[in-house]
């Protein structure tokens, strides 16, 4: 297991019909850095700082996951993992093989 991976992923709503999986510190940092400037607040700043501290080894990854969870819940973008996984399970995809 990657030392930067979360113990379990979080799912957040990026747009009306787009749900993104946040499974690692890198995912969380990217998401927080892309968050609109006009929507950033103290909770966003704390979550981002905690993620960077965990990335640098100053805090545990679990603290970063908890901080991101709090940010997502406060921003009302947190999605239920069960609902997100059911949606992913119903998506049909090909076999992955290239056909000539």
mmCIF file of C-alpha atoms in Angstrom:
data_model
loop_
_atom_site.group_PDB
_atom_site.id
_atom_site.type_symbol
_atom_site.label_atom_id
_atom_site.label_comp_id
_atom_site.label_asym_id
_atom_site.label_seq_id
_atom_site.Cartn_x
_atom_site.Cartn_y
_atom_site.Cartn_z
ATOM 1 C CA UNK A 1 0.000 0.000 0.000
ATOM 2 C CA UNK A 2 1.249 3.456 -0.867
ATOM 3 C CA UNK A 3 2.145 5.384 2.300
ATOM 4 C CA UNK A 4 0.308 8.413 0.883
ATOM 5 C CA UNK A 5 -2.892 6.482 0.185
ATOM 6 C CA UNK A 6 -5.933 7.030 2.384
ATOM 7 C CA UNK A 7 -7.199 4.047 4.378
ATOM 8 C CA UNK A 8 -10.437 4.372 2.423
ATOM 9 C CA UNK A 9 -11.278 6.776 -0.386
ATOM 10 C CA UNK A 10 -13.606 9.742 -0.090
ATOM 11 C CA UNK A 11 -15.996 10.772 -2.830
ATOM 12 C CA UNK A 12 -16.751 14.401 -3.581
ATOM 13 C CA UNK A 13 -19.059 16.114 -6.036
ATOM 14 C CA UNK A 14 -17.120 18.265 -8.521
ATOM 15 C CA UNK A 15 -20.179 19.329 -10.506
ATOM 16 C CA UNK A 16 -23.839 18.394 -10.797
ATOM 17 C CA UNK A 17 -23.152 14.952 -12.292
ATOM 18 C CA UNK A 18 -19.440 14.459 -11.631
ATOM 19 C CA UNK A 19 -18.198 12.571 -8.580
ATOM 20 C CA UNK A 20 -14.466 12.347 -7.950
ATOM 21 C CA UNK A 21 -12.673 9.767 -5.843
ATOM 22 C CA UNK A 22 -10.091 11.173 -3.417
ATOM 23 C CA UNK A 23 -7.875 8.225 -2.512
ATOM 24 C CA UNK A 24 -4.538 9.809 -1.588
ATOM 25 C CA UNK A 25 -2.745 12.896 -0.384
ATOM 26 C CA UNK A 26 -1.968 13.871 -3.973
ATOM 27 C CA UNK A 27 -5.660 13.648 -4.901
ATOM 28 C CA UNK A 28 -6.647 15.784 -1.913
ATOM 29 C CA UNK A 29 -3.932 18.389 -2.510
ATOM 30 C CA UNK A 30 -4.830 18.685 -6.202
ATOM 31 C CA UNK A 31 -8.530 19.053 -5.373
ATOM 32 C CA UNK A 32 -7.902 21.679 -2.698
ATOM 33 C CA UNK A 33 -5.522 23.648 -4.925
ATOM 34 C CA UNK A 34 -8.160 23.711 -7.687
ATOM 35 C CA UNK A 35 -10.886 24.911 -5.289
ATOM 36 C CA UNK A 36 -12.162 28.361 -6.366
ATOM 37 C CA UNK A 37 -10.436 31.254 -4.613
ATOM 38 C CA UNK A 38 -13.727 32.924 -3.728
ATOM 39 C CA UNK A 39 -14.909 29.790 -1.896
ATOM 40 C CA UNK A 40 -11.776 29.272 0.186
ATOM 41 C CA UNK A 41 -12.048 29.760 3.930
ATOM 42 C CA UNK A 42 -10.320 28.792 7.166
ATOM 43 C CA UNK A 43 -11.446 25.163 6.897
ATOM 44 C CA UNK A 44 -10.093 24.916 3.345
ATOM 45 C CA UNK A 45 -6.770 26.426 4.446
ATOM 46 C CA UNK A 46 -6.505 24.078 7.414
ATOM 47 C CA UNK A 47 -7.260 21.027 5.256
ATOM 48 C CA UNK A 48 -4.682 22.053 2.644
ATOM 49 C CA UNK A 49 -2.024 22.779 5.273
ATOM 50 C CA UNK A 50 -2.704 19.434 6.996
ATOM 51 C CA UNK A 51 -2.395 17.584 3.672
ATOM 52 C CA UNK A 52 0.942 19.279 2.952
ATOM 53 C CA UNK A 53 2.143 18.479 6.483
ATOM 54 C CA UNK A 54 1.229 14.814 5.981
ATOM 55 C CA UNK A 55 2.937 14.806 2.588
ATOM 56 C CA UNK A 56 6.100 16.135 4.242
ATOM 57 C CA UNK A 57 5.837 13.533 7.023
ATOM 58 C CA UNK A 58 5.011 15.976 9.818
ATOM 59 C CA UNK A 59 1.502 14.584 10.348
ATOM 60 C CA UNK A 60 -0.086 11.179 9.753
ATOM 61 C CA UNK A 61 -2.003 10.552 6.544
ATOM 62 C CA UNK A 62 -5.080 9.827 8.661
ATOM 63 C CA UNK A 63 -5.026 13.431 9.922
ATOM 64 C CA UNK A 64 -5.019 14.688 6.333
ATOM 65 C CA UNK A 65 -7.918 12.396 5.416
ATOM 66 C CA UNK A 66 -9.884 13.629 8.430
ATOM 67 C CA UNK A 67 -9.154 17.268 7.550
ATOM 68 C CA UNK A 68 -10.230 16.731 3.942
ATOM 69 C CA UNK A 69 -13.364 14.923 5.145
ATOM 70 C CA UNK A 70 -14.250 17.906 7.359
ATOM 71 C CA UNK A 71 -13.662 20.333 4.499
ATOM 72 C CA UNK A 72 -15.813 18.293 2.084
ATOM 73 C CA UNK A 73 -18.627 17.924 4.603
ATOM 74 C CA UNK A 74 -18.588 21.647 5.411
ATOM 75 C CA UNK A 75 -18.533 22.545 1.699
ATOM 76 C CA UNK A 76 -21.502 20.159 1.184
ATOM 77 C CA UNK A 77 -19.695 18.228 -1.558
ATOM 78 C CA UNK A 78 -19.184 14.938 0.298
ATOM 79 C CA UNK A 79 -20.851 11.997 -1.424
ATOM 80 C CA UNK A 80 -21.875 8.746 0.213
ATOM 81 C CA UNK A 81 -19.325 6.067 -0.710
ATOM 82 C CA UNK A 82 -22.029 3.410 -1.127
ATOM 83 C CA UNK A 83 -23.942 5.520 -3.645
ATOM 84 C CA UNK A 84 -20.775 6.376 -5.564
ATOM 85 C CA UNK A 85 -19.658 2.747 -5.693
ATOM 86 C CA UNK A 86 -23.082 1.582 -6.908
ATOM 87 C CA UNK A 87 -22.907 4.100 -9.742
ATOM 88 C CA UNK A 88 -19.427 2.884 -10.686
ATOM 89 C CA UNK A 89 -20.550 -0.737 -10.566
ATOM 90 C CA UNK A 90 -23.385 -0.119 -13.021
ATOM 91 C CA UNK A 91 -21.136 1.531 -15.627
ATOM 92 C CA UNK A 92 -20.463 -0.806 -18.495
ATOM 93 C CA UNK A 93 -17.058 -0.896 -20.070
ATOM 94 C CA UNK A 94 -15.302 -2.888 -22.707
ATOM 95 C CA UNK A 95 -12.980 -5.799 -22.117
ATOM 96 C CA UNK A 96 -9.925 -3.605 -22.453
ATOM 97 C CA UNK A 97 -8.721 -5.579 -25.450
ATOM 98 C CA UNK A 98 -7.818 -3.920 -28.714
ATOM 99 C CA UNK A 99 -9.618 -5.495 -31.622
ATOM 100 C CA UNK A 100 -8.126 -5.517 -35.064
#
